[in-house]
Coordinates of C-alpha atoms (C1' of nucleotides) in Angstrom, one line a residue:
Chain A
X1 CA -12.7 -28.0 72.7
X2 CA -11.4 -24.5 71.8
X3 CA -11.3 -25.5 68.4
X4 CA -14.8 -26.6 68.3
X5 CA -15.8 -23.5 69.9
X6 CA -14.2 -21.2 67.5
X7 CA -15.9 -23.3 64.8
X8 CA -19.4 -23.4 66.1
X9 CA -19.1 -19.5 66.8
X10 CA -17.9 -18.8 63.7
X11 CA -21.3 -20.5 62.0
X12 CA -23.7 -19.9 64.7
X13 CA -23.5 -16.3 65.7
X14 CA -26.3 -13.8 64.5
X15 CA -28.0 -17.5 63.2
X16 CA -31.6 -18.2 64.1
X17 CA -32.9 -21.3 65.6
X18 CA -36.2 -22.2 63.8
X19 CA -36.7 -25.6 64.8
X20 CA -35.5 -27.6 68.1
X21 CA -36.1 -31.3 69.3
X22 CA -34.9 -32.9 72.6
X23 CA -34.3 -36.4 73.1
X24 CA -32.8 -37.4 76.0
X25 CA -34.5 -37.0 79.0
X26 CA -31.8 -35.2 81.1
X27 CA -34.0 -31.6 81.3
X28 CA -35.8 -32.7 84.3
X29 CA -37.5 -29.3 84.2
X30 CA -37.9 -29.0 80.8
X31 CA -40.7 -31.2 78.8
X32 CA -38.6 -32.5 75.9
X33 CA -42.4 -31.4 74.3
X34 CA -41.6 -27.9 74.9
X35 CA -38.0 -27.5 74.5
X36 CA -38.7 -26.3 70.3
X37 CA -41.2 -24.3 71.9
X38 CA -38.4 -22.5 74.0
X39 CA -35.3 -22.1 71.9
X40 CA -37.1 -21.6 68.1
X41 CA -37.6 -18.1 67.3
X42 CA -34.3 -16.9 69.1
X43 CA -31.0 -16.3 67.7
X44 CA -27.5 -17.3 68.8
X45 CA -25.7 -14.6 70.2
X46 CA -22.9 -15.8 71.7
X47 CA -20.8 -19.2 72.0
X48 CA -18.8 -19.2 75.1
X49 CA -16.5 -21.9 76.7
X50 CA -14.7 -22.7 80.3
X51 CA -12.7 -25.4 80.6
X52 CA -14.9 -28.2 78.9
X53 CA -17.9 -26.3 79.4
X54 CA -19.7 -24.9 76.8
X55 CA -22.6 -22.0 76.4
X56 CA -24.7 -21.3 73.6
X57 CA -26.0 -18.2 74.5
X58 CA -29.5 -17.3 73.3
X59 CA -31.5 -13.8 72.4
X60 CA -33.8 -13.8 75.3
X61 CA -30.9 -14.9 78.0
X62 CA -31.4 -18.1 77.8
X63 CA -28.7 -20.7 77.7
X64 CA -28.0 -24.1 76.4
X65 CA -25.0 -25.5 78.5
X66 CA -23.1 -28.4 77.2
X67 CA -20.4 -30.8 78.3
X68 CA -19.2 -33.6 75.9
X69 CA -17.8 -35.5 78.8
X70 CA -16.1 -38.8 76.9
X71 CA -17.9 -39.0 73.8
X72 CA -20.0 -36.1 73.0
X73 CA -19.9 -34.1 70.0
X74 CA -21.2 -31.0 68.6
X75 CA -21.9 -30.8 64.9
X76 CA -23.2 -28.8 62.4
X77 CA -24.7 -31.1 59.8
X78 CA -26.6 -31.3 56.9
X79 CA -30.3 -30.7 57.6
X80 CA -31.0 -34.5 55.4
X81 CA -28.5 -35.8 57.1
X82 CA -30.5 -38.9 59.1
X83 CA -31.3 -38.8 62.8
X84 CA -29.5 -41.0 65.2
X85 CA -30.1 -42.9 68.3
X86 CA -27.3 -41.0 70.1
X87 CA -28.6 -37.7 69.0
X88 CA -29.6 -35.9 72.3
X89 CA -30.8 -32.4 71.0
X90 CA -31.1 -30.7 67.6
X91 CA -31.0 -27.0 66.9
X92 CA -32.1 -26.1 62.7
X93 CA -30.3 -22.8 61.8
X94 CA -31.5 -19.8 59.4
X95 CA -30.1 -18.8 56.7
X96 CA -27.0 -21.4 57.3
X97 CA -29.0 -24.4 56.6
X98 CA -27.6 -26.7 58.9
X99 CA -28.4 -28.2 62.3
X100 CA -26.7 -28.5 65.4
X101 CA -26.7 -32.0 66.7
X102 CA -25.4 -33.2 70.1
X103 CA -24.3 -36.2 69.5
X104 CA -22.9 -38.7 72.6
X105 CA -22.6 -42.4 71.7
X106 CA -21.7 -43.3 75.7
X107 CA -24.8 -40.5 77.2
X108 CA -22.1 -39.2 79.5
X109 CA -22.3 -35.8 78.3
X110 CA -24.8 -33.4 79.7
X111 CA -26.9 -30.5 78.6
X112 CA -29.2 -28.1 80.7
X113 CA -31.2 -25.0 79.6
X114 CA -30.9 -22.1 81.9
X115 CA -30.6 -18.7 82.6
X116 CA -27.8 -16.3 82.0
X117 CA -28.1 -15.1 85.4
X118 CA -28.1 -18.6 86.7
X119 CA -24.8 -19.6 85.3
X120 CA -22.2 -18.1 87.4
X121 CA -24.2 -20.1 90.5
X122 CA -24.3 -23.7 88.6
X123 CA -22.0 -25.8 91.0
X124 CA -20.3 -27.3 88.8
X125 CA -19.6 -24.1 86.7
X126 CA -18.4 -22.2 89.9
X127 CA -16.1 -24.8 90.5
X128 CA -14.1 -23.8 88.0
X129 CA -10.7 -23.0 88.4
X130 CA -9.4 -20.5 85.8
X131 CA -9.0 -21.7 82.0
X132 CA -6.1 -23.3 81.2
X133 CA -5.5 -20.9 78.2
X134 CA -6.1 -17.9 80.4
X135 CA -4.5 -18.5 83.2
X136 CA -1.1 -17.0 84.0
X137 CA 1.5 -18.6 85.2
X138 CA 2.1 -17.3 89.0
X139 CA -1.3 -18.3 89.3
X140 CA -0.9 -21.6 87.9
X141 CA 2.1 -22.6 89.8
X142 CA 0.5 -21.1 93.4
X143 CA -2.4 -22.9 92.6
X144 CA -0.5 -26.5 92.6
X145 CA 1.8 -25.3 95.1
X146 CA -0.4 -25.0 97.9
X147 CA -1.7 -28.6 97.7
X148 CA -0.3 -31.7 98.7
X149 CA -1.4 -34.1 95.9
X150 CA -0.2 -36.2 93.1
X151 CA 0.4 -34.2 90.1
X152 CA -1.3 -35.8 87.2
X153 CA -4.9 -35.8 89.1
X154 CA -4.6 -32.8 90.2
X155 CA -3.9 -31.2 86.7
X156 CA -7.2 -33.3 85.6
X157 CA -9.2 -31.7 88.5
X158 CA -11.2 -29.0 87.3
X159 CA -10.7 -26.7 90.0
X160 CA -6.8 -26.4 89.8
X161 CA -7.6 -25.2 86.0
X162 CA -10.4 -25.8 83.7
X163 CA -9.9 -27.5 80.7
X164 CA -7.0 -30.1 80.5
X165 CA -7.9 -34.0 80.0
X166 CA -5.7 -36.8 79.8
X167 CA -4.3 -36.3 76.7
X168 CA -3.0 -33.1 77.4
X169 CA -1.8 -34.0 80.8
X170 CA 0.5 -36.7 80.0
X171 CA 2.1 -34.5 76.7
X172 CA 2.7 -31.6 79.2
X173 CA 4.1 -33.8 81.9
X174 CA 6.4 -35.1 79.3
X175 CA 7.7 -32.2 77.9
X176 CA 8.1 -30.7 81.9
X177 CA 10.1 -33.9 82.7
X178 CA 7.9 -34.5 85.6
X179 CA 6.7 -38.2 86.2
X180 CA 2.6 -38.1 86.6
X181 CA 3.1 -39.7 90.4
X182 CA 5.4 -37.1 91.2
X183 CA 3.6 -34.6 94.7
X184 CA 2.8 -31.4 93.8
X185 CA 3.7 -29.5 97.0
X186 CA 7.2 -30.9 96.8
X187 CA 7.6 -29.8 92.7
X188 CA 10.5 -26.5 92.8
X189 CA 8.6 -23.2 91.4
X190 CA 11.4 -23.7 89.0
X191 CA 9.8 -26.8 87.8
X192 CA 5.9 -26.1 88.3
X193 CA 7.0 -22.8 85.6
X194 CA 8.5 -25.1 83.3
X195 CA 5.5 -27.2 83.5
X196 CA 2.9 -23.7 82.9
X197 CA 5.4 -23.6 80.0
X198 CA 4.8 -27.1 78.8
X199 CA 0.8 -26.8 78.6
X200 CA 0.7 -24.0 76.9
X201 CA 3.1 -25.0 74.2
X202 CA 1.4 -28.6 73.9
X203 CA -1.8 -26.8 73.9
X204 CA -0.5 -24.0 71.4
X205 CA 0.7 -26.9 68.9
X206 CA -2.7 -28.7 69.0
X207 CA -4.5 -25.0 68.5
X208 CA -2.5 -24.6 65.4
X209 CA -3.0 -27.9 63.9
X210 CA -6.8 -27.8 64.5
X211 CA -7.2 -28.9 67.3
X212 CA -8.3 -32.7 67.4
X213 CA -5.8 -35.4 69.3
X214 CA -7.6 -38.0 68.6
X215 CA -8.9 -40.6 65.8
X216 CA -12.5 -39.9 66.0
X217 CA -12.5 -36.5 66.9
X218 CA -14.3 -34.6 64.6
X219 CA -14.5 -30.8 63.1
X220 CA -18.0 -29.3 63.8
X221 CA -19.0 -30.0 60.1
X222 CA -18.3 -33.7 60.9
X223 CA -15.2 -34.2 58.5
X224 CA -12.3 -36.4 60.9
X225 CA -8.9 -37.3 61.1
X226 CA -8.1 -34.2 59.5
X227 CA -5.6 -32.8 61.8
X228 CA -3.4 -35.6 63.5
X229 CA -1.4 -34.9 66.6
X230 CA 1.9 -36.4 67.0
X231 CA 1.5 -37.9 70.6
X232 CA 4.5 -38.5 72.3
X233 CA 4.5 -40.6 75.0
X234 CA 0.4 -40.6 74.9
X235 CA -0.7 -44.1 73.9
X236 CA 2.4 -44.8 72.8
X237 CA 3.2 -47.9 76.2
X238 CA 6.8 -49.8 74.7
X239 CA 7.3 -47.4 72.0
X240 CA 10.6 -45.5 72.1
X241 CA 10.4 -42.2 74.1
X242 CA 11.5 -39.6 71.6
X243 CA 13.8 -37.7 73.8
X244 CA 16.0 -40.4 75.0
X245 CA 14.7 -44.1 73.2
X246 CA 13.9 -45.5 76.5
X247 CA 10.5 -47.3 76.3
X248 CA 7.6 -45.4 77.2
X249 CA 5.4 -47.2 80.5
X250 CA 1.7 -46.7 81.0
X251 CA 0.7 -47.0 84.7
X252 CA -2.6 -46.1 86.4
X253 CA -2.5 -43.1 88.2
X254 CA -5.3 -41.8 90.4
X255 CA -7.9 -44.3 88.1
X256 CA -6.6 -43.1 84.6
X257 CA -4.2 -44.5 82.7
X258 CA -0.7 -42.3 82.6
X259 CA 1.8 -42.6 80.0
X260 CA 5.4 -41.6 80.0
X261 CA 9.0 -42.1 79.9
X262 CA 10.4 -43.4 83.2
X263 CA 14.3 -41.8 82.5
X264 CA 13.0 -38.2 80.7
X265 CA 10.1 -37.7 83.5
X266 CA 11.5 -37.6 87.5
X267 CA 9.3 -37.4 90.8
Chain B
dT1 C1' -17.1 -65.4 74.9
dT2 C1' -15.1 -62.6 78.1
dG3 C1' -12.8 -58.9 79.9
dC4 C1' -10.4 -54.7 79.3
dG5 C1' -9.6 -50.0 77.8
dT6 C1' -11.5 -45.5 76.2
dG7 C1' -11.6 -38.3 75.6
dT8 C1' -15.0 -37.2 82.2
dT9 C1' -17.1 -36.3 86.3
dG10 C1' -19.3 -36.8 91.0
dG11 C1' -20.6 -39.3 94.9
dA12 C1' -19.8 -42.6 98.7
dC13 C1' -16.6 -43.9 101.8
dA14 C1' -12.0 -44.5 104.7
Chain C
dC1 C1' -7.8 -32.5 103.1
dT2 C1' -6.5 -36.9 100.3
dG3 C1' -7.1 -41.1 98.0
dT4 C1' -9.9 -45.2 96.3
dC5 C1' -13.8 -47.4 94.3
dC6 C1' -17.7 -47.2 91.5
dA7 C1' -21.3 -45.7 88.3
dA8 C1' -23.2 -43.6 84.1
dC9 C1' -22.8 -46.2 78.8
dA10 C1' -21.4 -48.1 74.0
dC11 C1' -18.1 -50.1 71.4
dG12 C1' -13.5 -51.9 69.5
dC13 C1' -10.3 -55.2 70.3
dA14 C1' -7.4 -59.3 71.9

DNA sequence: TTGCGTGTTGGACA
DNA sequence: CTGTCCAACACGCA
């Protein structure tokens, strides 16, 4: 996310958006007719991002808020390159010569136009908790603390923290040495730090190597598999755990699918 | 052929 | 407050 963020700002910023189209249906209150008719003419003036949510911010305070949900992606491509069914909007960018496509083969991810000012009262944008990469780690750990929930759902709950998914929640349980199942209230301080600890350095790792965790995750300019991610327990059900060579489980945990090492991770 | 699993979220319901 | 089930959808895979 971060990454494509930082990518997408780096291109987009100070660009102008000439040309729009809208294909899916999802702006109930904007005719897909009109939506070039809104956003051409303005420039990009910001990209922002909480948790999975992202803002292109336009010139006349406007915004065009995304989430990618399972499947979506944001790319900058080639203004030949062909349209596709999945495309839900396109943005064409002067001087770069590209266009933004949203791109979401399964249609779970959503976009809405709004304004600025309406933002900060979108429901599921005030839920929020604070992002993951902000937030400090007193914070983090009170945050857990106070509720009486299983661990691994409640790091994918929004509102303890924006921004980790399964992926990152089952490397950063791993490296805390605390099993996914395990109650949050009942986690020692000592252990809820060493878990703050854990995200960030799982998270820190994947910054540095680009980013992407996953085989068809894609750089905004569409180029994959570029920077692999050694999981370690993630995916990896009967494969030796590489702490201790025991063999990693997968169980189901609050409806997703949880891997880790039963001897390295403890309730 | 069929069923399962996949990066997410929100609503209904107990 | 907590947990469970389901739905949105397309596709790869055994």
């Amino acid at each position: 996310m971060e990454t494509v963020v930082a990518g997408l700002r780096r291109a987009m910023v100070g660009q102008r958006i000439v040309w729009a189209r809208l294909l899916t249906k999802q702006l109930k209150k904007v005719n897909p007719k009109n939506f070039s008719k809104l956003v051409a003419g303005k420039t990009v003036c910001a990209i922002g991002r909480k948790g999975k949510q992202i803002t292109v911010e336009l010139s006349d305070g406007w915004i065009l808020w995304v989430h990618l949900m399972m499947t979506g992606k944001l790319w900058l491509l080639g203004l030949d390159t062909p349209e596709t069914k999945f495309d839900g909007a396109v943005l064409e960018l002067l001087p770069l010569g590209k266009k933004l496509v949203f791109y979401d083969q399964r249609r779970f991810g959503r976009i809405k136009l709004l304004k600025k000012e309406k933002l900060a009262s979108l429901p599921e944008y005030a839920r929020l908790g604070p992002d993951v990469l902000e937030v400090s780690a007193p914070e983090f750990v009170g945050r857990i603390k106070k509720r009486n929930r299983v661990i691994k759902p409640l790091l994918l709950d929004q509102t303890t923290v924006a921004g980790l998914g399964n992926i990152y929640a089952d490397e950063s349980l791993f490296e805390a040495g605390i099993h996914p199942a395990a109650t949050s209230s009942r986690l020692s301080r000592k252990r809820l730090r060493r878990l703050y600890s854990a995200v960030q350095g799982v998270l820190g790792r994947a910054l540095r190597a680009g980013g992407s965790s996953i085989r068809d995750y894609s750089a905004v300019d569409g180029q994959r598999g570029f920077f692999q991610i050694e999981h370690k327990v993630y995916q990896r059900t009967g494969l030796p755990c590489p702490a201790c060579g025991g063999k990693i489980r997968r169980s189901v945990v609050g409806q997703r699918s949880s891997h880790f090492c039963p001897r390295c991770q403890k309730k």
